PDB file of C-alpha atoms and ligand atoms in Angstrom:
ATOM      1  CA  MET C   1       0.000   0.000   0.000  1.00  0.00           C
ATOM      2  CA  SER C   2       1.433   3.399  -0.944  1.00  0.00           C
ATOM      3  CA  LEU C   3       1.594   6.127   1.652  1.00  0.00           C
ATOM      4  CA  THR C   4      -0.728   9.134   1.289  1.00  0.00           C
ATOM      5  CA  GLU C   5       0.796  12.605   1.452  1.00  0.00           C
ATOM      6  CA  ILE C   6      -0.595  13.181   4.951  1.00  0.00           C
ATOM      7  CA  ASP C   7       1.091   9.916   6.079  1.00  0.00           C
ATOM      8  CA  ARG C   8       4.380  11.133   4.651  1.00  0.00           C
ATOM      9  CA  ILE C   9       3.959  14.522   6.368  1.00  0.00           C
ATOM     10  CA  HIS C  10       3.252  12.636   9.593  1.00  0.00           C
ATOM     11  CA  ALA C  11       6.468  10.653   9.213  1.00  0.00           C
ATOM     12  CA  LEU C  12       8.693  13.629   8.334  1.00  0.00           C
ATOM     13  CA  LEU C  13       7.275  16.471  10.428  1.00  0.00           C
ATOM     14  CA  PRO C  14       8.831  15.770  13.867  1.00  0.00           C
ATOM     15  CA  HIS C  15      12.318  15.652  12.366  1.00  0.00           C
ATOM     16  CA  TRP C  16      11.798  18.837  10.343  1.00  0.00           C
ATOM     17  CA  VAL C  17      10.414  20.712  13.328  1.00  0.00           C
ATOM     18  CA  GLU C  18      13.520  19.798  15.322  1.00  0.00           C
ATOM     19  CA  SER C  19      15.923  20.857  12.566  1.00  0.00           C
ATOM     20  CA  SER C  20      14.025  24.131  11.868  1.00  0.00           C
ATOM     21  CA  ARG C  21      13.932  24.846  15.606  1.00  0.00           C
ATOM     22  CA  GLN C  22      17.684  25.420  15.513  1.00  0.00           C
ATOM     23  CA  GLN C  23      16.967  28.694  13.684  1.00  0.00           C
ATOM     24  CA  CYS C  24      15.288  30.112  16.810  1.00  0.00           C
ATOM     25  CA  SER C  25      18.590  31.217  18.294  1.00  0.00           C
ATOM     26  CA  TYR C  26      19.210  33.555  15.320  1.00  0.00           C
ATOM     27  CA  GLY C  27      16.010  35.560  15.918  1.00  0.00           C
ATOM     28  CA  LYS C  28      14.380  37.622  18.660  1.00  0.00           C
ATOM     29  CA  VAL C  29      10.934  37.688  20.261  1.00  0.00           C
ATOM     30  CA  ALA C  30       8.942  40.917  19.776  1.00  0.00           C
ATOM     31  CA  SER C  31       9.396  43.293  22.700  1.00  0.00           C
ATOM     32  CA  TYR C  32       7.734  46.535  21.583  1.00  0.00           C
ATOM     33  CA  ILE C  33       4.550  45.064  23.072  1.00  0.00           C
ATOM     34  CA  PRO C  34       6.117  44.374  26.509  1.00  0.00           C
ATOM     35  CA  GLU C  35       3.979  41.308  27.277  1.00  0.00           C
ATOM     36  CA  LEU C  36       5.178  39.564  24.086  1.00  0.00           C
ATOM     37  CA  SER C  37       8.758  39.595  25.365  1.00  0.00           C
ATOM     38  CA  LYS C  38       7.712  36.757  27.716  1.00  0.00           C
ATOM     39  CA  SER C  39       7.071  34.422  24.730  1.00  0.00           C
ATOM     40  CA  PRO C  40       9.150  31.201  24.672  1.00  0.00           C
ATOM     41  CA  ILE C  41      11.964  31.967  22.223  1.00  0.00           C
ATOM     42  CA  GLY C  42      12.817  28.344  21.480  1.00  0.00           C
ATOM     43  CA  ALA C  43       9.271  27.160  20.761  1.00  0.00           C
ATOM     44  CA  LEU C  44       8.112  25.838  17.391  1.00  0.00           C
ATOM     45  CA  GLY C  45       4.858  24.002  16.688  1.00  0.00           C
ATOM     46  CA  ILE C  46       2.757  23.205  13.622  1.00  0.00           C
ATOM     47  CA  HIS C  47      -0.697  21.728  12.968  1.00  0.00           C
ATOM     48  CA  ILE C  48      -1.919  20.645   9.518  1.00  0.00           C
ATOM     49  CA  ILE C  49      -5.510  19.596   8.807  1.00  0.00           C
ATOM     50  CA  ASP C  50      -7.029  18.200   5.610  1.00  0.00           C
ATOM     51  CA  ALA C  51     -10.546  18.338   4.165  1.00  0.00           C
ATOM     52  CA  SER C  52     -11.658  15.145   5.863  1.00  0.00           C
ATOM     53  CA  GLY C  53     -10.498  16.367   9.263  1.00  0.00           C
ATOM     54  CA  HIS C  54      -7.305  14.300   9.433  1.00  0.00           C
ATOM     55  CA  SER C  55      -4.624  16.255  11.175  1.00  0.00           C
ATOM     56  CA  VAL C  56      -0.925  16.037  11.845  1.00  0.00           C
ATOM     57  CA  SER C  57       0.935  18.095  14.399  1.00  0.00           C
ATOM     58  CA  ALA C  58       4.455  18.324  15.748  1.00  0.00           C
ATOM     59  CA  GLY C  59       6.440  20.411  18.198  1.00  0.00           C
ATOM     60  CA  ASP C  60       5.008  22.826  20.757  1.00  0.00           C
ATOM     61  CA  THR C  61       1.392  22.828  19.577  1.00  0.00           C
ATOM     62  CA  GLU C  62       0.001  23.092  23.103  1.00  0.00           C
ATOM     63  CA  ILE C  63       1.032  26.733  23.541  1.00  0.00           C
ATOM     64  CA  SER C  64      -1.445  29.594  23.086  1.00  0.00           C
ATOM     65  CA  PHE C  65      -0.415  32.817  21.425  1.00  0.00           C
ATOM     66  CA  THR C  66      -2.140  35.975  20.200  1.00  0.00           C
ATOM     67  CA  MET C  67      -3.252  36.331  16.596  1.00  0.00           C
ATOM     68  CA  GLN C  68      -1.775  39.847  16.155  1.00  0.00           C
ATOM     69  CA  SER C  69      -1.625  40.666  12.435  1.00  0.00           C
ATOM     70  CA  ILE C  70      -3.124  37.312  11.431  1.00  0.00           C
ATOM     71  CA  SER C  71      -6.465  38.679  12.645  1.00  0.00           C
ATOM     72  CA  LYS C  72      -6.282  41.378   9.946  1.00  0.00           C
ATOM     73  CA  VAL C  73      -7.179  38.820   7.257  1.00  0.00           C
ATOM     74  CA  PHE C  74     -10.445  38.120   9.032  1.00  0.00           C
ATOM     75  CA  THR C  75     -11.394  41.698   9.903  1.00  0.00           C
ATOM     76  CA  LEU C  76     -10.903  42.462   6.206  1.00  0.00           C
ATOM     77  CA  ILE C  77     -13.230  39.590   5.272  1.00  0.00           C
ATOM     78  CA  LEU C  78     -15.814  40.667   7.866  1.00  0.00           C
ATOM     79  CA  ALA C  79     -15.746  44.282   6.621  1.00  0.00           C
ATOM     80  CA  LEU C  80     -16.196  43.023   3.042  1.00  0.00           C
ATOM     81  CA  MET C  81     -19.159  40.919   4.177  1.00  0.00           C
ATOM     82  CA  ASP C  82     -20.580  43.914   6.083  1.00  0.00           C
ATOM     83  CA  ILE C  83     -20.261  46.718   3.560  1.00  0.00           C
ATOM     84  CA  GLY C  84     -18.970  45.257   0.262  1.00  0.00           C
ATOM     85  CA  GLU C  85     -15.893  45.762  -1.906  1.00  0.00           C
ATOM     86  CA  GLU C  86     -16.552  49.260  -3.114  1.00  0.00           C
ATOM     87  CA  ALA C  87     -17.024  50.790   0.335  1.00  0.00           C
ATOM     88  CA  VAL C  88     -13.968  48.971   1.758  1.00  0.00           C
ATOM     89  CA  PHE C  89     -11.598  49.942  -1.049  1.00  0.00           C
ATOM     90  CA  ASP C  90     -12.808  53.506  -0.917  1.00  0.00           C
ATOM     91  CA  LYS C  91     -10.886  53.743   2.396  1.00  0.00           C
ATOM     92  CA  VAL C  92      -7.992  51.284   1.871  1.00  0.00           C
ATOM     93  CA  GLY C  93      -5.800  50.502  -1.164  1.00  0.00           C
ATOM     94  CA  MET C  94      -4.686  47.199  -2.707  1.00  0.00           C
ATOM     95  CA  GLU C  95      -0.929  47.544  -3.133  1.00  0.00           C
ATOM     96  CA  PRO C  96       2.105  46.248  -1.219  1.00  0.00           C
ATOM     97  CA  THR C  97       4.251  48.960   0.338  1.00  0.00           C
ATOM     98  CA  GLY C  98       7.750  47.529   0.646  1.00  0.00           C
ATOM     99  CA  ASP C  99       7.887  49.203   4.079  1.00  0.00           C
ATOM    100  CA  ASN C 100       7.608  47.817   7.610  1.00  0.00           C
ATOM    101  CA  PHE C 101       4.148  46.817   8.843  1.00  0.00           C
ATOM    102  CA  ASN C 102       3.989  49.809  11.175  1.00  0.00           C
ATOM    103  CA  SER C 103       5.377  52.389   8.758  1.00  0.00           C
ATOM    104  CA  MET C 104       3.672  55.751   8.319  1.00  0.00           C
ATOM    105  CA  LEU C 105       6.061  56.832   5.597  1.00  0.00           C
ATOM    106  CA  LYS C 106       3.846  56.615   2.535  1.00  0.00           C
ATOM    107  CA  LEU C 107       0.664  57.795   4.231  1.00  0.00           C
ATOM    108  CA  GLU C 108       1.728  61.361   3.734  1.00  0.00           C
ATOM    109  CA  LEU C 109       3.945  60.905   0.689  1.00  0.00           C
ATOM    110  CA  VAL C 110       1.482  59.209  -1.649  1.00  0.00           C
ATOM    111  CA  GLN C 111      -1.937  60.645  -2.398  1.00  0.00           C
ATOM    112  CA  PRO C 112      -4.892  60.223  -1.834  1.00  0.00           C
ATOM    113  CA  GLY C 113      -3.578  59.506   1.696  1.00  0.00           C
ATOM    114  CA  ILE C 114      -5.399  56.230   2.285  1.00  0.00           C
ATOM    115  CA  PRO C 115      -3.447  53.199   3.625  1.00  0.00           C
ATOM    116  CA  PHE C 116      -1.815  51.063   0.927  1.00  0.00           C
ATOM    117  CA  ASN C 117      -3.468  47.780   1.902  1.00  0.00           C
ATOM    118  CA  PRO C 118      -5.574  46.204   4.690  1.00  0.00           C
ATOM    119  CA  LEU C 119      -2.718  44.119   6.151  1.00  0.00           C
ATOM    120  CA  ILE C 120      -0.357  46.915   7.227  1.00  0.00           C
ATOM    121  CA  ASN C 121      -1.257  48.486  10.565  1.00  0.00           C
ATOM    122  CA  ALA C 122      -2.672  51.695   9.077  1.00  0.00           C
ATOM    123  CA  GLY C 123      -4.923  49.696   6.728  1.00  0.00           C
ATOM    124  CA  ALA C 124      -6.069  47.285   9.432  1.00  0.00           C
ATOM    125  CA  ILE C 125      -6.892  50.164  11.780  1.00  0.00           C
ATOM    126  CA  ALA C 126      -9.027  51.675   8.996  1.00  0.00           C
ATOM    127  CA  ILE C 127     -10.723  48.287   8.495  1.00  0.00           C
ATOM    128  CA  SER C 128     -11.504  48.107  12.244  1.00  0.00           C
ATOM    129  CA  SER C 129     -13.590  51.237  11.825  1.00  0.00           C
ATOM    130  CA  LEU C 130     -15.566  49.688   8.938  1.00  0.00           C
ATOM    131  CA  ILE C 131     -16.815  46.619  10.855  1.00  0.00           C
ATOM    132  CA  ALA C 132     -20.570  46.916  11.440  1.00  0.00           C
ATOM    133  CA  GLY C 133     -21.751  47.505  15.027  1.00  0.00           C
ATOM    134  CA  ALA C 134     -23.317  50.260  17.122  1.00  0.00           C
ATOM    135  CA  SER C 135     -20.351  50.446  19.532  1.00  0.00           C
ATOM    136  CA  SER C 136     -16.736  49.318  19.731  1.00  0.00           C
ATOM    137  CA  THR C 137     -17.859  46.514  22.065  1.00  0.00           C
ATOM    138  CA  GLU C 138     -20.393  45.265  19.532  1.00  0.00           C
ATOM    139  CA  LYS C 139     -17.822  45.413  16.718  1.00  0.00           C
ATOM    140  CA  SER C 140     -15.307  43.480  18.844  1.00  0.00           C
ATOM    141  CA  CYS C 141     -17.927  40.862  19.733  1.00  0.00           C
ATOM    142  CA  ARG C 142     -18.737  40.387  16.059  1.00  0.00           C
ATOM    143  CA  VAL C 143     -15.067  39.834  15.204  1.00  0.00           C
ATOM    144  CA  LEU C 144     -14.641  37.334  18.060  1.00  0.00           C
ATOM    145  CA  ASP C 145     -17.839  35.472  17.107  1.00  0.00           C
ATOM    146  CA  PHE C 146     -16.686  35.283  13.477  1.00  0.00           C
ATOM    147  CA  LEU C 147     -13.346  33.785  14.506  1.00  0.00           C
ATOM    148  CA  ARG C 148     -15.071  31.339  16.868  1.00  0.00           C
ATOM    149  CA  LEU C 149     -17.205  30.199  13.941  1.00  0.00           C
ATOM    150  CA  LEU C 150     -14.243  29.806  11.561  1.00  0.00           C
ATOM    151  CA  SER C 151     -12.075  28.010  14.120  1.00  0.00           C
ATOM    152  CA  ASN C 152     -14.982  25.866  15.299  1.00  0.00           C
ATOM    153  CA  ASN C 153     -13.944  26.827  18.829  1.00  0.00           C
ATOM    154  CA  ASP C 154     -16.541  28.573  20.992  1.00  0.00           C
ATOM    155  CA  SER C 155     -14.064  29.239  23.764  1.00  0.00           C
ATOM    156  CA  LEU C 156     -11.747  31.457  21.707  1.00  0.00           C
ATOM    157  CA  SER C 157     -11.108  34.613  23.746  1.00  0.00           C
ATOM    158  CA  TYR C 158      -8.733  37.516  24.420  1.00  0.00           C
ATOM    159  CA  ASP C 159      -5.361  37.425  26.108  1.00  0.00           C
ATOM    160  CA  LEU C 160      -6.111  40.455  28.283  1.00  0.00           C
ATOM    161  CA  ASP C 161      -2.501  40.863  29.445  1.00  0.00           C
ATOM    162  CA  VAL C 162      -1.346  41.264  25.848  1.00  0.00           C
ATOM    163  CA  TYR C 163      -4.343  43.493  25.053  1.00  0.00           C
ATOM    164  CA  ARG C 164      -3.533  45.866  27.936  1.00  0.00           C
ATOM    165  CA  SER C 165       0.160  45.769  27.244  1.00  0.00           C
ATOM    166  CA  GLU C 166      -0.388  46.847  23.637  1.00  0.00           C
ATOM    167  CA  SER C 167      -3.069  49.405  24.440  1.00  0.00           C
ATOM    168  CA  ASP C 168      -0.841  51.029  27.106  1.00  0.00           C
ATOM    169  CA  THR C 169       2.205  51.357  24.861  1.00  0.00           C
ATOM    170  CA  ALA C 170       0.887  51.791  21.290  1.00  0.00           C
ATOM    171  CA  ASN C 171       2.156  55.306  20.642  1.00  0.00           C
ATOM    172  CA  LEU C 172       2.988  54.614  17.022  1.00  0.00           C
ATOM    173  CA  ASN C 173      -0.349  52.970  16.148  1.00  0.00           C
ATOM    174  CA  ARG C 174      -2.114  55.745  18.036  1.00  0.00           C
ATOM    175  CA  SER C 175      -0.348  58.449  16.061  1.00  0.00           C
ATOM    176  CA  MET C 176      -1.170  56.624  12.844  1.00  0.00           C
ATOM    177  CA  ALA C 177      -4.841  56.404  13.785  1.00  0.00           C
ATOM    178  CA  TYR C 178      -5.080  60.121  14.595  1.00  0.00           C
ATOM    179  CA  PHE C 179      -3.397  60.878  11.277  1.00  0.00           C
ATOM    180  CA  LEU C 180      -5.942  58.690   9.464  1.00  0.00           C
ATOM    181  CA  LYS C 181      -8.777  60.418  11.310  1.00  0.00           C
ATOM    182  CA  ASP C 182      -7.499  63.786  10.190  1.00  0.00           C
ATOM    183  CA  ASN C 183      -7.380  62.514   6.591  1.00  0.00           C
ATOM    184  CA  GLY C 184     -11.051  61.503   6.789  1.00  0.00           C
ATOM    185  CA  VAL C 185     -10.201  57.778   6.501  1.00  0.00           C
ATOM    186  CA  LEU C 186     -11.433  56.679   9.955  1.00  0.00           C
ATOM    187  CA  GLU C 187     -15.089  56.560  10.906  1.00  0.00           C
ATOM    188  CA  GLY C 188     -15.928  57.123  14.589  1.00  0.00           C
ATOM    189  CA  ALA C 189     -13.877  58.022  17.663  1.00  0.00           C
ATOM    190  CA  VAL C 190     -10.193  57.182  17.299  1.00  0.00           C
ATOM    191  CA  GLU C 191      -9.839  55.463  20.688  1.00  0.00           C
ATOM    192  CA  ASP C 192     -12.894  53.298  19.974  1.00  0.00           C
ATOM    193  CA  VAL C 193     -11.427  52.208  16.636  1.00  0.00           C
ATOM    194  CA  LEU C 194      -8.085  51.439  18.299  1.00  0.00           C
ATOM    195  CA  ASP C 195      -9.847  49.373  20.950  1.00  0.00           C
ATOM    196  CA  VAL C 196     -11.414  47.172  18.249  1.00  0.00           C
ATOM    197  CA  TYR C 197      -7.965  46.817  16.654  1.00  0.00           C
ATOM    198  CA  PHE C 198      -6.073  45.965  19.887  1.00  0.00           C
ATOM    199  CA  ARG C 199      -8.754  43.464  20.862  1.00  0.00           C
ATOM    200  CA  HIS C 200      -8.688  41.506  17.620  1.00  0.00           C
ATOM    201  CA  CYS C 201      -4.871  41.461  17.679  1.00  0.00           C
ATOM    202  CA  SER C 202      -4.995  39.951  21.189  1.00  0.00           C
ATOM    203  CA  ILE C 203      -7.313  37.019  20.425  1.00  0.00           C
ATOM    204  CA  SER C 204      -5.587  33.950  21.837  1.00  0.00           C
ATOM    205  CA  VAL C 205      -5.331  30.818  19.666  1.00  0.00           C
ATOM    206  CA  THR C 206      -3.468  27.541  19.252  1.00  0.00           C
ATOM    207  CA  CYS C 207      -1.944  26.148  16.049  1.00  0.00           C
ATOM    208  CA  ALA C 208      -5.038  23.929  15.667  1.00  0.00           C
ATOM    209  CA  ASP C 209      -7.348  26.992  15.782  1.00  0.00           C
ATOM    210  CA  LEU C 210      -5.336  28.715  13.040  1.00  0.00           C
ATOM    211  CA  ALA C 211      -5.274  25.539  10.942  1.00  0.00           C
ATOM    212  CA  GLN C 212      -9.059  25.274  11.168  1.00  0.00           C
ATOM    213  CA  MET C 213      -9.512  28.899  10.047  1.00  0.00           C
ATOM    214  CA  ALA C 214      -7.022  28.340   7.215  1.00  0.00           C
ATOM    215  CA  LEU C 215      -8.900  25.221   6.105  1.00  0.00           C
ATOM    216  CA  VAL C 216     -11.966  27.388   5.387  1.00  0.00           C
ATOM    217  CA  LEU C 217      -9.824  29.721   3.232  1.00  0.00           C
ATOM    218  CA  ALA C 218      -8.248  26.696   1.502  1.00  0.00           C
ATOM    219  CA  HIS C 219     -11.762  25.613   0.505  1.00  0.00           C
ATOM    220  CA  ASN C 220     -12.873  28.998  -0.798  1.00  0.00           C
ATOM    221  CA  GLY C 221     -14.941  29.891   2.231  1.00  0.00           C
ATOM    222  CA  LYS C 222     -16.579  26.527   2.802  1.00  0.00           C
ATOM    223  CA  ASN C 223     -15.989  24.429   5.890  1.00  0.00           C
ATOM    224  CA  PRO C 224     -15.241  21.101   4.156  1.00  0.00           C
ATOM    225  CA  LEU C 225     -16.119  19.218   7.332  1.00  0.00           C
ATOM    226  CA  THR C 226     -19.717  20.524   7.444  1.00  0.00           C
ATOM    227  CA  GLY C 227     -20.232  21.701   3.840  1.00  0.00           C
ATOM    228  CA  GLU C 228     -21.338  25.099   5.137  1.00  0.00           C
ATOM    229  CA  GLN C 229     -20.326  28.178   3.086  1.00  0.00           C
ATOM    230  CA  LEU C 230     -19.067  30.543   5.805  1.00  0.00           C
ATOM    231  CA  ILE C 231     -17.552  33.270   3.599  1.00  0.00           C
ATOM    232  CA  PRO C 232     -18.506  34.279   0.038  1.00  0.00           C
ATOM    233  CA  ARG C 233     -15.951  32.875  -2.410  1.00  0.00           C
ATOM    234  CA  ARG C 234     -15.117  36.307  -3.865  1.00  0.00           C
ATOM    235  CA  TYR C 235     -14.026  37.654  -0.464  1.00  0.00           C
ATOM    236  CA  VAL C 236     -11.795  34.655   0.149  1.00  0.00           C
ATOM    237  CA  GLN C 237     -10.209  35.311  -3.243  1.00  0.00           C
ATOM    238  CA  ILE C 238      -9.513  38.926  -2.221  1.00  0.00           C
ATOM    239  CA  ALA C 239      -8.089  37.861   1.161  1.00  0.00           C
ATOM    240  CA  LYS C 240      -5.822  35.174  -0.326  1.00  0.00           C
ATOM    241  CA  THR C 241      -4.500  37.613  -2.921  1.00  0.00           C
ATOM    242  CA  PHE C 242      -3.527  40.048  -0.157  1.00  0.00           C
ATOM    243  CA  MET C 243      -1.928  37.160   1.742  1.00  0.00           C
ATOM    244  CA  ILE C 244       0.283  36.411  -1.288  1.00  0.00           C
ATOM    245  CA  THR C 245       1.207  40.037  -1.990  1.00  0.00           C
ATOM    246  CA  CYS C 246       1.360  41.513   1.551  1.00  0.00           C
ATOM    247  CA  GLY C 247       0.828  38.711   4.114  1.00  0.00           C
ATOM    248  CA  MET C 248       4.452  38.344   5.200  1.00  0.00           C
ATOM    249  CA  TYR C 249       5.022  42.128   5.383  1.00  0.00           C
ATOM    250  CA  ASN C 250       7.949  43.341   3.300  1.00  0.00           C
ATOM    251  CA  ALA C 251       9.243  39.756   2.971  1.00  0.00           C
ATOM    252  CA  SER C 252       6.172  38.724   0.949  1.00  0.00           C
ATOM    253  CA  GLY C 253       8.115  38.553  -2.336  1.00  0.00           C
ATOM    254  CA  GLU C 254      10.793  36.298  -0.873  1.00  0.00           C
ATOM    255  CA  PHE C 255       8.163  34.103   0.819  1.00  0.00           C
ATOM    256  CA  ALA C 256       6.259  33.786  -2.501  1.00  0.00           C
ATOM    257  CA  ILE C 257       9.463  32.575  -4.158  1.00  0.00           C
ATOM    258  CA  GLN C 258      10.607  30.228  -1.374  1.00  0.00           C
ATOM    259  CA  VAL C 259       7.222  28.854  -0.219  1.00  0.00           C
ATOM    260  CA  GLY C 260       4.652  30.028  -2.774  1.00  0.00           C
ATOM    261  CA  LEU C 261       1.536  29.811  -0.571  1.00  0.00           C
ATOM    262  CA  PRO C 262      -0.914  32.463   0.724  1.00  0.00           C
ATOM    263  CA  ALA C 263       0.123  33.191   4.321  1.00  0.00           C
ATOM    264  CA  LYS C 264      -0.256  35.713   7.116  1.00  0.00           C
ATOM    265  CA  SER C 265       2.118  36.185  10.001  1.00  0.00           C
ATOM    266  CA  GLY C 266       1.905  38.043  13.299  1.00  0.00           C
ATOM    267  CA  VAL C 267       4.495  39.449  15.718  1.00  0.00           C
ATOM    268  CA  SER C 268       3.594  36.790  18.275  1.00  0.00           C
ATOM    269  CA  GLY C 269       5.309  34.345  15.880  1.00  0.00           C
ATOM    270  CA  GLY C 270       2.137  32.803  14.483  1.00  0.00           C
ATOM    271  CA  ILE C 271       1.710  32.006  10.787  1.00  0.00           C
ATOM    272  CA  LEU C 272      -1.549  30.954   9.136  1.00  0.00           C
ATOM    273  CA  THR C 273      -1.090  29.393   5.719  1.00  0.00           C
ATOM    274  CA  LEU C 274      -2.865  26.970   3.433  1.00  0.00           C
ATOM    275  CA  VAL C 275      -2.497  24.700   0.437  1.00  0.00           C
ATOM    276  CA  PRO C 276      -5.471  25.626  -1.774  1.00  0.00           C
ATOM    277  CA  GLY C 277      -8.116  22.914  -2.021  1.00  0.00           C
ATOM    278  CA  ARG C 278      -6.182  20.770   0.469  1.00  0.00           C
ATOM    279  CA  TYR C 279      -4.724  21.800   3.831  1.00  0.00           C
ATOM    280  CA  GLY C 280      -5.153  24.422   6.512  1.00  0.00           C
ATOM    281  CA  ILE C 281      -1.910  25.068   8.412  1.00  0.00           C
ATOM    282  CA  GLY C 282      -1.267  26.892  11.702  1.00  0.00           C
ATOM    283  CA  LEU C 283       2.161  27.320  13.216  1.00  0.00           C
ATOM    284  CA  VAL C 284       3.900  29.220  15.980  1.00  0.00           C
ATOM    285  CA  GLY C 285       7.536  30.117  16.535  1.00  0.00           C
ATOM    286  CA  PRO C 286       7.944  33.334  18.570  1.00  0.00           C
ATOM    287  CA  SER C 287      11.566  33.959  17.582  1.00  0.00           C
ATOM    288  CA  LEU C 288      11.312  36.465  14.711  1.00  0.00           C
ATOM    289  CA  ASN C 289      13.621  37.386  11.844  1.00  0.00           C
ATOM    290  CA  ARG C 290      14.458  41.008  11.000  1.00  0.00           C
ATOM    291  CA  LYS C 291      11.250  41.446   8.970  1.00  0.00           C
ATOM    292  CA  GLY C 292       9.102  40.298  11.927  1.00  0.00           C
ATOM    293  CA  ASN C 293       8.242  36.780  10.689  1.00  0.00           C
ATOM    294  CA  SER C 294       8.825  33.552  12.644  1.00  0.00           C
ATOM    295  CA  ILE C 295      12.402  32.604  11.736  1.00  0.00           C
ATOM    296  CA  ALA C 296      12.010  28.872  12.345  1.00  0.00           C
ATOM    297  CA  GLY C 297       8.437  28.851  11.022  1.00  0.00           C
ATOM    298  CA  VAL C 298       9.496  30.233   7.649  1.00  0.00           C
ATOM    299  CA  ALA C 299      12.334  27.671   7.467  1.00  0.00           C
ATOM    300  CA  LEU C 300       9.888  24.854   8.242  1.00  0.00           C
ATOM    301  CA  LEU C 301       7.408  26.007   5.580  1.00  0.00           C
ATOM    302  CA  GLU C 302      10.216  26.224   3.019  1.00  0.00           C
ATOM    303  CA  SER C 303      11.147  22.587   3.711  1.00  0.00           C
ATOM    304  CA  LEU C 304       7.530  21.415   3.512  1.00  0.00           C
ATOM    305  CA  SER C 305       6.726  23.326   0.329  1.00  0.00           C
ATOM    306  CA  ARG C 306       9.845  22.066  -1.433  1.00  0.00           C
ATOM    307  CA  GLU C 307       9.372  18.434  -0.379  1.00  0.00           C
ATOM    308  CA  PHE C 308       5.689  18.260  -1.344  1.00  0.00           C
ATOM    309  CA  ASP C 309       5.831  20.678  -4.298  1.00  0.00           C
ATOM    310  CA  TRP C 310       3.192  22.963  -2.773  1.00  0.00           C
ATOM    311  CA  SER C 311       4.216  26.229  -4.427  1.00  0.00           C
ATOM    312  CA  LEU C 312       1.460  27.729  -6.554  1.00  0.00           C
ATOM    313  CA  PHE C 313       4.021  29.170  -8.945  1.00  0.00           C
TER     314      PHE C 313
HETATM  315  N1  LIG X   1      -0.798  44.378  17.231  1.00  0.00           N
HETATM  316  C1  LIG X   1       0.403  44.487  16.449  1.00  0.00           C
HETATM  317  C2  LIG X   1       0.718  45.943  16.127  1.00  0.00           C
HETATM  318  O1  LIG X   1      -0.146  46.678  15.834  1.00  0.00           O
HETATM  319  C3  LIG X   1       0.263  43.702  15.186  1.00  0.00           C
HETATM  320  C4  LIG X   1       1.481  43.808  14.319  1.00  0.00           C
HETATM  321  C5  LIG X   1       1.918  42.520  13.718  1.00  0.00           C
HETATM  322  O2  LIG X   1       1.528  41.430  14.099  1.00  0.00           O
HETATM  323  N2  LIG X   1       2.807  42.682  12.779  1.00  0.00           N
HETATM  324  O3  LIG X   1       1.840  46.367  16.148  1.00  0.00           O
END
């Protein structure tokens, strides 16, 4: 009997996790959000799930971590579902920047002064203001409920220590938000918008939660386990395109060449990625490279993509 791909992944994964883990010592954990500096620098874990619910995991998959920028993919999708493409892209552009995720540089330089894309901080803050809801609390509840639905995990919640730590120290994001408000990009009170943003960044997940969310994107918005269409196909297409072009910040070009899959990373060291039509993948490795992506996580995905010929290109 020949081995299926998932059997081969199962056989190879523990070894690859251990060899990729060696990269951790060349990176650093994020410290600009003080609470994140407590993350375990040597950790690496990955969970892969297929359309029939078979899963494989290896490494430190028991640890919880905050979604950070990974949540931006889903606030974008929710805003698209709430108000449609035209209204969303009236406030946020569609182009990569080549700058750091928290850069303000081009906001003033390039007209019409709207953020370049929904995955940089300025764009995601603008998206937070577009989520439907009568108050910031209602908007935040809608985001959390949406992620609970996609992850099939009703107990998904916030890491309040990370939330407070970011909210107390976010001078740069705060200045960006006030700048956006002045440009007429943000709807509503700036601090309310920021609260929605900090809350969705601090949603606590495991690799399995991310893999489950990614599985829905891998199947064009349908949960293959239940057959339920959770997101319109068009909005998944938009989200996956941004993941390819901007998902790994200003390393997205290199990641597209070396791995070739739609992905989104966060400063907690999480990466959500997927093999279209096949797998949802969640991983965590808090030690980051200079561009802010998990150093060991990227190495592990490069090995997997090469071995199983997963690149879309
Ligand atoms: N909450 C983080 C911030 O705004 C998210 C950034 C990230 O994950 N790259 O700085």
